[in-house]
Every structure is written in structure tokens, then in C-alpha cells.
Amino acid sequence: MATANDISWEDGSPTGRPPQSPVQLAWQRFRRHKMAMVGVGLLLSIMLYVTVGALVFTEDYSNRNDLSITLQPPTAAHPFGTDGTGRDIMARTIYGGQISIIIGFLAVLVSVCVGTSVGAIAGYYGGIVDSILMRMTEAMFNTPQLFLLIILGKMLSGKIPTFQFLGRSFSGSVIVIIGVIGLTSWMYLARIVRANYLALKEREYITAAQCLGTPNWRIISRHILPNTIAPIVVSATLGVASAILSEAYISFLGLGVQAPTATWGNMLDQAYHHLDTEPWMWFFPGMLILLTVLAINFLGDGLRDALDPRTQR
Amino acid sequence: MTRYIIRRLLQAIPLLLFISIMIFVLANAMGDPLASFGGRRRIRSSDRERLTRQLGLDKPITVQYVVWLIGNDWMDIDLDGDGVAEVKGSRKGVLRGDWGKSFMEKRPVSKLIAERLPNTLLLMLVSEIVIIIFSLIIGIYSALKQYTVTDHAITGLSFIGYSMPIFWIALMLMYLLAVKFKQWGLPYFPTVGKYDLSVGPTIEQVAWHMVLPVASISIISIAAYTRYIRSSMLEVINEDYIRTARAKGLTERTILFRHALKNASLPLITLIGLDLPLLLSGAVLTESIFAWPGMGRLFWNAAQDTDIPVLMGVLMLISVAVVVFQIITDIVYTFLDPRIHYD
């Protein structure tokens, strides 16, 4: 029976195996990247923590006030201690973690959609469209993100009521924060995507597609986009890390997700007042933010090396 | 070169106008500037009407923007609300150096900023110097010892460093160096303010109070810069001209600092040029944690009160700084790398 090994390949690969696809090559490089593997492991453990933990504690438990046990240091019953209204901090880091991670991913989804569309349209059409879109990008780029976050966060806070989703109730501010973070972080990606579109649209295969009468939107989405996916994936991955940090920053300033929904960020909101006497209140949520962001940064670094071996850091 | 600088400056004008419009619209949509006027009391509706007129908030937003930009001393305004415009406006507008008056403090924005800016600049420049010194030492060391245990440890630590939320670093430092040191009877660092009110603003006091904020600001950037310096040093060290320098018999020190570092510093210059104005914004968090009387806190208080003139002042100052630093960065580039020409 003829197997793949029996076929002689024209490129004379010494192993006699079929040549590997770019995805397989990238996967190999990724697996050899030690830090990326540590990142994957760390991220999986955090995911397990926030999902399996949710099976142990109910959400009601994480939001239940018990005024007889306020501000207790870590004990066997409450491994991470309790907060100012007697809520179990471990249970809150579990449910808060789910929200923080969801915010991270959805905010990046918003930012990737906006960034890719702006970059693609500007790069592909060029001319006046390009000028207007890029001036807009530059204007937002030149205003520090934290300031935009504060302004937009204050502008939209309280505008969306609490809503039910999958049988749980979420504060409307979750939606606001996702939108605000997404809309203030797309500029860098838009620039990269635009540069790629500028270069790729001059290639022969695009001219060929245009001659065949392929509509522009199809060229943008089906012919050029797949060839610029690597930087988008890398920047999206690293974007999740900075979105989680952004959530923590504006929650720390009190403009983030509002009660009853917990996030790692808003658990740190009042940390300042508990600095010296109740360090467990801010230590654990902060540590989880650090570990998650670290894991995603490791992962993103590995992805960059794997997907884009030409770029040197 | 002069022509290039002039062109860049001219290009900056529409950009800054665009930014100012964007921020003006957003700041006006933030909320009701009069909401916190009466303190805890609600203000009477007749007062509200009068204040709205006096602050010019009754005008459409386009008019408000024009007044902010070029002033209103060329038009008559209606102060008493009888529908007849009788008084000449007194504002000169930003383009003529009048930043308006703070809604809350009733003082000129330029005065408020001038009071706070030196404090922020002090914090920023000291941090930047600390960042550059430490990251150069650690980055070069790490590059020279590539793939040793120390190098791996430095890389790992720098990843941890820039994955940390800045306020969390601040909290940890405060807990360890202030709270715990105090408990252990060691000399401990102060956590709030610029100086002890009982001692006054002496140099030692200010320096002592700056330690924790500077450390918090620096750690993240040192971590990020170290990685850049390491990789650009590694790139340069394998170049032919370094081998040539070695072959000429130059000392390692000369090779390292005169030949390698000068070329490896290019990416660092970009980083510093882009980061310096951004440190102003990082200051929002550090300044509010350490109660440092700087621009970041000014902005944060103004944001809470929707004090539009102050918000506009701080944000435009930062935007101008960002644009100017970008231009300076590009110019410094030509001095460090004669291969680059702008024409």
C-alpha cells in the first residue's frame, strides 16, 4: 500500500515527508517556544480556576454579605479572606475573573473589528478616504488612552441598565467598559493593517482579481485579509492583556464595572483604604491580574516568533 | 532640514485642531458641568439658568468651541437673559493664550496648570532618568551574557515587570517599604504628598517623598526598555564594524560604548520620545495613589467635576507634547544616524 513516505517529493526534502503547510510550520515553532508553552499552561490553569471554581462556589455565595465576618484575614473557611461586607474574596476572584477575562476578549474583538476595517479601507482605497481615516487614527493615537478611557467611561456610565444573560444578571457597565476599551485601543492595529494593505494591493494577484470584476469588498475580505492575518492575531493576543489591564485601571479609578458584578479591577477599587491593615483584599485580585497578563504576554511573544519569523524583536 | 521641520510643524496644526474638536465634543458629552456646583446641595433652577448663561453653556456646541478657540470679545453676549445681547465678551480664546477659567475653582486654567506642571515634570524627568540608567545597565549586561542563567532571569523578570498593573506595584511598594518597614522599626518611606506639612518643602523632604512614586513609575518602563536594549544590542554586536573595531585593537569599553551603544540607542530614542509625554498620563494613577499634586490629579479631579476648560487645557497640553516630541525624535535620529535624510 502506498503511503505518503513512498512518494518522492520534488523539493527533495531529506525526510521524504510531504512539505508542511505554513500553519504546521508555525505550530512547530510555537511548540518549541518555551515561554509560550509556560504561558499556555498558566493561562489554562487560570481558566480552570475561574470555571471549576464556579462549580464549587455559587454566584450568590460570592455576592453574599455576612456582616459577622467582615475583613477577616485568610482562614481555612475563606482562603483569601473576606472583604468589607463579609464576602468571600476567593469566590469573588473566581466570578470576577470570568468577567475580567470576558471583558478582555470582547474588548479585543471590538478593537480588532474597528482596527482592521479602518486599516483595510484606508489602505485599499487610498486617497481622500485614507487621509481622513488616518488623521482620525492619528488624533486618537496622540491622546493617551487612559484619558480617553476616563472621559468615555464617565460619559457612558449608568447609561445601560442591569441585564440578564444566561440566567445571570450583569451590570450594564460591563457592556460600556467593553465598548470603551475596544474603541480606544484599535489605532495601532489600524496602522499595521493599512501598511499591509498598501503593500499587498499592488501585487499581481490583486490586479488579476480586479480584472475579473471581483467586487472590492470581496478583494478586501477574501484576497488581502488572509495574507495579513499574522500581525492581526499577534496584536489581538497582546491586546487581550492590555485590555485586562485597562479594565483594572478604570475600575481602580471607580469608573469601571459597577456592583453587583465583580471584576478583578473593581475588587481593587477600595484597596487604597485597606492598604496597611487588610493586604489580602488587594493582593489576590492583583496577583491574578498579573498572572493572566503575564501568561498572555508570553503567549503573544511566542505567537509573534512562530507566525512571523522574519520580524526581529 | 529647516524646511522639513517647518513642514512637520505645519502638518501638526490640522492634527491638533482635529484633536481639540474631538476632545471638546467628548468632554461636553461627559455630563453636566453644573451637577457638582452647589456641593451637596442641589442648585436652584434660576441659579442654574444664570450660571449656564454666564459660562456660555447655553450656546450650541459649535459656538462654544469657537469661543474656546478664538474667544468672544468680538461678539455681544446676553448675560441677564432678556434676549438682548448687550455686553461684549471678555474671553480671548486659546489661540491668543486665554485658556479660560476653571468652572469649579473660578481661576484661570493656565494658572492651575502652571502650579501643577512643575510637580509632574519633576516626577517625570527623575523617573525617566532612573528608567534610562537602569534599563541601559541591565539591558547591556543581559545582551553581553546572552543565554546565561542571569540573562534568562532578567528576561523573565522583565516580562513580569511589564505585566504588572502600575497601581498594584505602587500598593506593593507602599505595603513593604512604608507599612512593613515602619512595623519593623526601619526607616520608612512616606506614602502621600510632596512634603511633610510640618517640615515644609525642603529638598530632602521632596526627594524622600518622591522615592515611592518614582519607583512605581519606573519599574514597568525599565522592564520594557531592558528588552528593547537587549535585542538591539544583540543585533549590533554581530555587525561587521564591531569586528573591525575589535581587529583594530580597541578596548572592549570603547567598542561597547562608542561603537555598539551609539547604534543600538536608535530604537531607545524612539521609545523615549514616544513615552515621555505618555508618562504624563501614567501619572493619573500614580499621582492619585500617592496624592502627588500634579497634572494627573488635576485632570482626574476635573474629570470628576466635568470641568471642561481644565480638561481641555490638560489634554491639549499633552497632545502638543506628543506631537512636538515626535518631531524632536525624528530630528535627533538624523544626528545619531547620518544615513537618514529628510527632504
XYZ file of C-alpha atoms in Angstrom:
656
model
C 0.000 0.000 0.000
C 1.409 3.340 -0.975
C 1.847 5.724 1.935
C 2.969 9.298 1.954
C 6.503 8.100 2.598
C 6.705 6.333 -0.752
C 6.136 9.416 -2.800
C 9.292 11.218 -3.770
C 8.897 14.926 -3.444
C 10.313 17.265 -5.988
C 11.853 19.610 -3.485
C 13.952 16.669 -2.360
C 13.154 17.057 1.295
C 15.502 14.687 3.078
C 12.853 13.229 5.367
C 10.720 12.101 2.486
C 7.695 13.554 4.245
C 5.319 15.859 2.408
C 6.195 19.551 2.733
C 4.491 21.181 5.664
C 1.856 23.848 5.450
C 2.620 27.289 6.878
C 0.241 26.569 9.738
C 2.083 23.365 10.624
C 5.420 25.166 10.494
C 4.110 27.916 12.727
C 2.733 25.358 15.155
C 6.128 23.646 15.316
C 7.902 26.909 16.023
C 5.294 27.772 18.619
C 5.686 24.454 20.423
C 9.428 24.875 20.627
C 8.989 28.292 22.254
C 9.411 27.507 25.960
C 7.978 30.744 27.261
C 4.907 30.400 25.074
C 4.318 26.919 26.483
C 4.632 28.267 30.024
C 2.116 30.940 29.017
C -0.325 28.374 27.654
C -0.010 26.305 30.840
C -0.516 29.326 33.066
C -3.485 30.562 31.073
C -5.129 27.140 31.122
C -4.719 26.931 34.905
C -6.330 30.351 35.307
C -9.183 29.300 33.011
C -9.604 26.145 35.101
C -9.571 28.227 38.282
C -12.398 30.503 37.117
C -14.510 27.682 35.636
C -14.041 24.824 38.095
C -14.173 27.332 40.928
C -17.605 28.370 39.739
C -18.795 24.800 40.286
C -17.590 24.901 43.896
C -18.998 28.288 44.860
C -22.290 29.696 43.592
C -22.511 33.255 42.359
C -24.958 34.073 45.147
C -22.292 32.990 47.604
C -19.763 35.335 46.010
C -22.164 38.253 46.403
C -23.485 37.326 49.857
C -22.801 39.812 52.602
C -22.153 38.436 56.058
C -21.581 41.269 58.458
C -20.422 38.946 61.238
C -17.222 38.077 59.354
C -16.114 41.357 57.735
C -12.436 41.961 56.931
C -11.218 38.552 58.075
C -7.672 37.541 57.171
C -7.259 34.308 55.150
C -8.503 31.233 57.054
C -9.378 27.663 56.085
C -13.025 28.662 55.548
C -12.092 31.724 53.480
C -8.673 31.020 51.902
C -8.304 34.570 50.534
C -10.047 36.269 53.467
C -13.212 38.360 53.391
C -13.915 41.955 52.346
C -15.606 44.935 53.979
C -19.080 43.407 53.799
C -18.026 39.868 54.667
C -17.972 38.489 51.116
C -15.597 35.623 50.391
C -12.707 37.015 48.336
C -11.804 33.686 46.745
C -15.324 33.245 45.366
C -15.263 36.833 44.143
C -11.926 36.371 42.359
C -13.474 33.391 40.564
C -16.564 35.234 39.298
C -14.651 38.480 38.908
C -12.061 36.622 36.860
C -14.699 35.353 34.457
C -15.889 38.903 33.855
C -12.373 40.331 33.560
C -11.384 37.692 31.014
C -14.644 38.094 29.064
C -14.123 41.865 29.018
C -10.558 41.308 27.789
C -11.651 39.092 24.896
C -14.738 41.041 23.827
C -12.943 44.396 24.014
C -10.253 42.989 21.739
C -12.943 41.708 19.384
C -14.314 45.256 19.134
C -10.859 46.727 18.713
C -9.850 44.163 16.050
C -13.060 44.758 14.077
C -12.644 48.533 14.138
C -8.879 48.499 13.630
C -8.958 46.014 10.761
C -11.839 47.755 8.979
C -10.303 51.205 9.292
C -6.871 49.963 8.256
C -8.208 47.888 5.374
C -10.439 50.609 3.946
C -7.776 53.293 4.327
C -5.071 51.129 2.792
C -7.151 49.703 -0.043
C -8.960 52.816 -1.243
C -6.188 55.312 -0.515
C -6.619 58.954 -1.465
C -9.044 61.114 0.442
C -10.591 58.180 2.360
C -7.132 57.224 3.558
C -6.306 60.790 4.597
C -9.477 61.244 6.622
C -9.294 57.870 8.337
C -5.608 58.189 9.119
C -5.950 61.723 10.523
C -8.673 60.333 12.785
C -6.430 57.441 13.815
C -3.538 59.787 14.461
C -5.700 62.135 16.504
C -6.796 59.301 18.769
C -3.274 57.914 18.864
C -1.958 61.230 20.141
C -4.378 61.320 23.053
C -3.245 58.988 25.824
C -5.589 56.017 26.144
C -6.169 56.410 29.864
C -7.573 59.919 29.333
C -9.942 58.712 26.629
C -10.955 55.823 28.879
C -11.755 58.197 31.736
C -13.744 60.586 29.522
C -15.693 57.870 27.700
C -16.158 55.867 30.893
C -17.688 58.844 32.673
C -19.739 59.782 29.600
C -21.377 56.379 29.296
C -21.526 55.255 32.921
C -25.029 54.437 34.099
C -26.480 54.602 30.590
C -27.128 50.849 30.275
C -29.291 49.098 32.874
C -28.504 45.771 34.528
C -29.343 42.928 32.175
C -29.878 39.170 32.308
C -27.724 36.836 30.267
C -27.549 33.037 30.557
C -29.514 33.219 33.786
C -27.049 35.595 35.430
C -27.514 39.281 35.916
C -24.764 41.597 34.749
C -24.277 45.258 35.461
C -24.785 47.253 32.241
C -21.389 48.805 32.836
C -19.817 45.566 31.542
C -21.034 46.474 28.043
C -19.869 50.064 28.478
C -16.377 49.002 29.548
C -16.052 46.529 26.667
C -17.037 49.241 24.181
C -14.884 51.918 25.742
C -11.750 49.770 25.885
C -12.364 48.437 22.371
C -12.891 51.894 20.919
C -9.741 53.344 22.467
C -7.282 50.614 21.504
C -7.711 49.961 17.778
C -5.332 52.611 16.406
C -2.103 50.641 16.469
C -3.667 47.699 14.640
C -5.251 50.018 12.069
C -1.793 51.329 11.183
C -0.278 47.871 10.750
C -3.207 46.626 8.672
C -3.152 49.740 6.487
C 0.561 49.291 5.782
C -0.051 45.668 4.778
C -2.955 46.595 2.510
C -0.910 49.323 0.858
C 1.793 46.800 0.013
C -0.473 43.901 -0.954
C -2.905 45.777 -3.193
C -0.110 46.392 -5.702
C 0.509 42.665 -6.145
C -0.376 40.916 -9.407
C -2.982 38.602 -7.923
C -4.993 41.594 -6.796
C -4.782 43.178 -10.228
C -5.933 39.837 -11.624
C -8.884 39.733 -9.246
C -9.807 43.294 -10.186
C -9.657 42.418 -13.909
C -12.049 39.546 -13.283
C -14.502 42.042 -11.858
C -14.281 40.842 -8.251
C -16.107 43.362 -6.070
C -13.899 45.493 -3.838
C -15.332 44.202 -0.560
C -14.518 40.675 -1.675
C -10.935 41.590 -2.546
C -10.589 43.307 0.826
C -12.038 40.453 2.846
C -11.127 37.316 0.890
C -7.963 38.117 -1.030
C -5.957 40.513 1.094
C -7.180 39.855 4.638
C -5.904 36.244 4.864
C -2.446 37.464 3.914
C -2.306 39.963 6.733
C -3.751 37.708 9.414
C -0.467 37.078 11.268
C 0.053 40.593 12.669
C -3.667 40.766 13.490
C -3.510 37.553 15.532
C -0.384 38.675 17.384
C -1.687 42.119 18.123
C -5.069 40.741 19.199
C -3.420 38.324 21.630
C -1.302 41.037 23.225
C -4.395 43.249 23.118
C -6.243 40.917 25.494
C -3.509 41.509 28.064
C -3.685 45.275 27.788
C -7.498 45.212 27.787
C -7.461 43.340 31.094
C -5.032 45.945 32.447
C -7.208 48.788 31.110
C -10.245 47.332 32.848
C -8.261 47.204 36.059
C -7.118 50.812 35.626
C -10.506 52.377 35.135
C -12.102 50.149 37.740
C -9.375 51.217 40.143
C -10.430 54.809 39.485
C -14.040 53.837 40.234
C -15.312 54.252 36.664
C -15.312 50.565 35.817
C -17.822 47.770 36.196
C -20.305 48.530 38.967
C -21.776 46.301 41.662
C -23.137 43.663 41.936
C -20.856 42.304 39.192
C -17.339 41.655 40.488
C -14.204 42.037 38.371
C -10.551 41.792 39.375
C -10.350 45.503 38.689
C -13.229 46.691 40.842
C -12.152 44.418 43.687
C -9.112 46.699 43.825
C -11.208 49.866 43.785
C -11.179 50.411 47.512
C -7.798 48.730 48.020
C -6.282 52.051 48.900
C -8.232 52.235 52.135
C -7.164 48.750 53.131
C -3.505 49.149 52.254
C -1.922 48.549 55.634
C -4.500 46.573 57.584
C -6.116 44.210 55.054
C -3.488 43.460 52.385
C -5.279 40.252 51.295
C -8.073 42.364 49.845
C -5.832 43.773 47.126
C -3.082 41.175 46.965
C -5.074 38.279 45.462
C -7.017 40.086 42.714
C -3.834 41.973 41.738
C -1.834 38.736 41.649
C -4.436 37.133 39.364
C -4.328 40.118 37.007
C -0.534 39.877 36.941
C -0.547 36.118 36.224
C -3.162 36.402 33.467
C -1.465 39.332 31.759
C 1.911 37.602 32.077
C 0.554 34.371 30.563
C -0.979 36.253 27.623
C 2.209 38.242 27.049
C 4.247 35.006 26.961
C 1.721 33.526 24.550
C 1.732 36.598 22.313
C 5.501 36.654 22.231
C 5.572 33.018 21.160
C 2.904 33.628 18.524
C 4.895 36.520 17.081
C 8.004 34.390 16.766
C 6.009 31.498 15.318
C 3.817 33.382 12.845
C 6.256 35.974 11.686
C 9.786 34.564 11.799
C 11.113 37.467 9.762
C 10.393 40.150 12.325
C 13.120 40.544 14.840
C 12.413 41.937 18.189
C 16.352 70.263 7.478
C 14.753 73.609 8.351
C 12.208 73.065 5.596
C 11.464 69.621 6.985
C 10.872 70.985 10.479
C 8.622 73.744 9.130
C 6.632 71.226 7.105
C 6.184 68.961 10.115
C 5.036 71.868 12.249
C 2.530 72.955 9.601
C 1.211 69.401 9.369
C 0.739 69.379 13.121
C -1.735 72.279 13.020
C -4.695 70.493 11.394
C -3.975 67.449 13.544
C -4.122 69.471 16.756
C -7.297 71.222 15.577
C -8.852 67.852 14.878
C -7.828 66.553 18.317
C -9.219 69.639 20.023
C -12.584 69.236 18.280
C -12.749 65.556 19.169
C -11.894 66.144 22.832
C -14.208 69.155 23.053
C -17.179 67.139 21.834
C -16.351 64.235 24.153
C -15.760 66.479 27.179
C -19.098 68.200 26.618
C -20.856 64.853 26.376
C -19.311 63.702 29.668
C -22.001 65.063 31.892
C -23.475 68.169 33.421
C -20.760 70.626 34.492
C -23.215 72.235 36.876
C -24.028 68.991 38.696
C -21.324 69.475 41.325
C -21.560 73.257 41.525
C -23.589 73.526 44.698
C -21.534 70.962 46.573
C -24.016 68.613 48.228
C -26.972 70.927 47.772
C -28.916 70.970 44.544
C -28.694 74.324 42.850
C -31.896 76.294 42.256
C -33.192 76.305 38.705
C -32.945 80.107 38.446
C -29.298 79.916 39.539
C -28.714 77.105 37.110
C -30.098 79.229 34.266
C -27.925 82.172 35.228
C -24.785 80.055 35.580
C -25.418 78.323 32.261
C -25.618 81.748 30.596
C -22.548 83.093 32.360
C -20.441 80.080 31.439
C -21.706 80.233 27.869
C -23.143 76.733 28.124
C -26.495 77.846 26.650
C -24.905 78.281 23.236
C -24.759 75.472 20.677
C -21.598 73.367 20.965
C -20.151 74.773 17.737
C -20.327 78.305 19.155
C -18.842 77.092 22.436
C -15.928 75.573 20.554
C -15.336 78.746 18.547
C -15.389 80.790 21.755
C -12.918 78.367 23.335
C -10.671 78.631 20.280
C -10.739 82.330 19.354
C -12.611 83.974 22.217
C -15.791 86.054 22.288
C -14.552 89.643 22.621
C -15.736 90.293 19.065
C -19.350 89.483 19.768
C -22.015 90.716 22.166
C -23.386 88.252 24.677
C -26.605 88.212 26.642
C -25.782 87.886 30.350
C -29.096 88.766 32.015
C -31.237 86.510 29.872
C -33.619 89.140 28.479
C -32.893 88.098 24.928
C -30.897 91.240 24.126
C -27.161 90.838 23.727
C -25.654 93.863 25.405
C -22.226 93.023 26.920
C -19.055 92.443 24.968
C -17.462 89.063 25.676
C -14.220 89.046 27.627
C -12.605 85.786 26.556
C -9.678 85.818 24.186
C -9.572 82.136 23.251
C -6.813 79.554 23.271
C -5.145 80.868 20.136
C -4.472 84.130 21.940
C -3.280 82.407 25.103
C -6.502 82.508 27.103
C -7.314 79.004 28.292
C -10.497 80.083 30.029
C -11.411 79.810 33.686
C -11.981 76.639 35.646
C -15.691 76.140 36.311
C -15.058 74.843 39.810
C -12.111 76.898 41.019
C -13.028 80.100 39.133
C -9.341 80.621 38.379
C -7.579 80.740 35.008
C -6.724 77.294 33.673
C -3.222 78.456 32.725
C -2.568 79.318 36.404
C -3.860 75.952 37.599
C -1.706 74.099 35.092
C 1.326 76.274 35.825
C 1.008 75.355 39.516
C 0.815 71.626 38.858
C 3.057 71.170 35.830
C 6.425 71.576 37.651
C 5.447 68.822 40.097
C 4.583 66.423 37.307
C 7.668 67.339 35.296
C 9.839 66.750 38.364
C 8.345 63.294 38.859
C 8.504 62.539 35.140
C 12.065 63.623 34.456
C 13.516 61.936 37.526
C 11.651 58.747 36.589
C 12.864 58.938 33.005
C 16.481 59.332 34.158
C 16.117 56.381 36.525
C 14.496 54.359 33.729
C 17.262 55.098 31.217
C 20.137 54.421 33.623
C 18.762 51.156 34.979
C 17.500 49.794 31.682
C 20.800 50.565 29.931
C 22.811 48.795 32.611
C 20.509 45.784 32.805
C 19.886 45.596 29.049
C 23.556 45.749 28.047
C 24.551 43.304 30.768
C 21.842 40.926 29.625
C 22.952 41.187 25.983
C 26.608 40.545 26.835
C 25.659 37.463 28.855
C 23.224 36.128 26.256
C 21.665 32.734 27.122
C 23.221 32.539 30.583
C 21.119 31.972 33.684
C 21.329 35.691 34.518
C 20.081 36.612 31.052
C 17.116 34.261 31.343
C 16.338 35.564 34.812
C 16.428 39.160 33.548
C 14.149 38.311 30.616
C 11.694 36.547 32.928
C 11.678 39.398 35.423
C 11.180 41.988 32.705
C 8.117 40.088 31.464
C 6.738 40.098 34.998
C 7.606 43.776 35.349
C 5.600 44.985 32.440
C 2.678 42.649 33.093
C 2.035 44.350 36.430
C -0.695 46.951 36.809
C 1.070 50.147 37.883
C -1.192 50.736 40.883
C -0.514 47.236 42.104
C 3.233 47.868 42.044
C 2.508 51.057 43.947
C 0.412 49.225 46.535
C 3.063 46.516 46.989
C 5.849 49.075 47.388
C 3.785 51.087 49.859
C 2.947 47.966 51.835
C 6.541 46.753 52.002
C 8.570 49.956 52.198
C 6.172 52.065 54.225
C 3.846 49.867 56.277
C 6.140 46.909 56.971
C 9.316 48.973 57.396
C 7.502 51.077 59.947
C 6.420 47.942 61.832
C 9.951 46.568 61.767
C 11.333 49.843 63.079
C 13.327 50.557 59.920
C 13.406 53.990 58.268
C 10.235 54.007 56.161
C 9.145 55.989 53.151
C 6.257 58.437 53.208
C 3.295 57.434 51.039
C 1.355 60.633 50.436
C 2.023 64.186 49.354
C 5.098 66.092 48.268
C 6.467 67.055 51.692
C 5.614 66.970 55.369
C 3.468 69.965 56.172
C 5.275 70.361 59.497
C 8.726 70.486 57.861
C 7.963 72.327 54.629
C 9.120 71.806 51.051
C 12.837 71.287 51.608
C 14.884 69.382 49.032
C 15.382 66.351 51.298
C 11.683 66.193 52.069
C 10.657 66.277 48.414
C 13.329 63.740 47.425
C 12.264 61.441 50.265
C 8.612 61.701 49.193
C 9.498 61.026 45.566
C 11.106 57.633 46.146
C 7.952 55.521 46.054
C 6.175 57.282 43.149
C 9.346 57.262 41.045
C 9.947 53.590 41.792
C 6.373 52.677 40.818
C 6.527 54.626 37.565
C 9.971 53.311 36.669
C 9.592 49.574 37.214
C 7.239 48.923 34.280
C 9.227 51.046 31.860
C 12.577 49.630 32.982
C 11.196 46.181 32.242
C 10.036 47.198 28.764
C 13.152 49.207 27.857
C 15.505 46.467 29.047
C 14.108 44.073 26.457
C 14.465 46.612 23.662
C 18.035 47.468 24.614
C 18.967 43.813 24.931
C 17.672 42.912 21.475
C 19.077 45.968 19.704
C 22.469 45.434 21.374
C 22.454 41.809 20.242
C 21.727 42.907 16.696
C 24.528 45.465 16.657
C 27.148 43.342 18.407
C 27.278 40.897 15.496
C 27.822 43.599 12.869
C 30.981 43.785 10.787
C 32.018 47.179 12.101
C 32.219 45.796 15.625
C 34.543 43.066 14.374
C 36.575 45.752 12.615
C 36.792 47.763 15.813
C 37.974 44.683 17.662
C 40.527 43.937 14.936
C 41.874 47.457 15.292
C 42.651 46.572 18.890
C 40.269 48.987 20.549
C 39.436 48.276 24.152
C 36.182 46.444 24.885
C 34.936 49.525 26.698
C 35.411 51.782 23.658
C 33.807 49.217 21.383
C 30.866 48.838 23.694
C 30.107 52.473 24.349
C 31.411 54.306 21.277
C 30.585 51.819 18.547
C 27.856 49.479 19.723
C 25.790 51.613 22.067
C 25.524 54.593 19.751
C 23.974 52.451 17.072
C 21.900 50.394 19.458
C 20.408 53.505 21.006
C 18.275 54.385 17.970
C 15.241 52.329 18.985
C 15.683 53.618 22.528
C 15.424 57.214 21.305
C 12.103 56.445 19.609
C 10.856 54.797 22.750
C 11.814 57.716 24.963
C 10.378 60.226 22.506
C 7.036 58.461 22.430
C 6.985 57.635 26.132
C 7.928 60.945 27.715
C 4.601 62.647 27.006
C 2.777 59.432 27.900
C 4.345 59.447 31.339
C 2.139 62.478 31.921
C -0.883 60.231 31.551
C 0.544 57.358 33.569
C 0.728 59.996 36.244
C -3.061 59.946 36.616
C -2.869 56.687 38.554
C 0.405 57.215 40.404
C -0.465 60.759 41.375
C -3.857 59.788 42.716
C -2.377 56.910 44.720
C 0.453 58.956 46.212
C -1.602 62.176 46.469
C 1.081 63.939 44.433
C -0.116 67.442 43.482
C 0.492 67.162 39.727
C -1.283 67.377 36.392
C -2.626 63.840 36.554
C -4.588 64.635 39.686
C -5.687 67.955 38.223
C -7.096 66.077 35.253
C -8.717 63.426 37.417
C -10.436 65.993 39.653
C -11.551 67.959 36.594
C -12.953 64.781 35.040
C -14.979 64.067 38.162
C -16.456 67.584 38.114
C -16.768 67.792 34.307
C -14.646 70.945 34.475
C -14.384 71.354 30.700
C -11.825 74.208 30.470
C -9.377 72.344 32.728
C -9.888 69.062 30.852
C -9.273 70.804 27.544
C -6.188 72.545 28.910
C -4.539 69.402 30.245
C -5.400 67.251 27.225
C -4.274 69.807 24.663
C -1.027 70.347 26.525
C -0.354 66.606 26.388
C -1.334 66.350 22.722
C 1.012 69.207 21.840
C 3.736 67.484 23.851
C 3.157 64.218 21.982
C 3.320 65.926 18.581
C 6.381 68.007 19.454
C 8.236 65.029 20.897
C 7.553 63.036 17.739
C 9.154 65.767 15.676
C 12.117 66.083 18.059
C 12.600 62.315 17.960
C 12.782 62.355 14.176
C 15.315 65.177 14.240
C 17.516 63.533 16.879
C 17.511 60.465 14.624
C 19.361 62.314 11.876
C 22.133 63.243 14.298
C 22.576 59.693 15.526
C 22.210 58.058 12.135
C 23.641 60.174 9.298
C 22.197 57.704 6.785
C 18.732 59.103 7.457
C 17.783 62.168 5.431
C 14.520 64.054 5.421
C 13.950 66.115 2.319
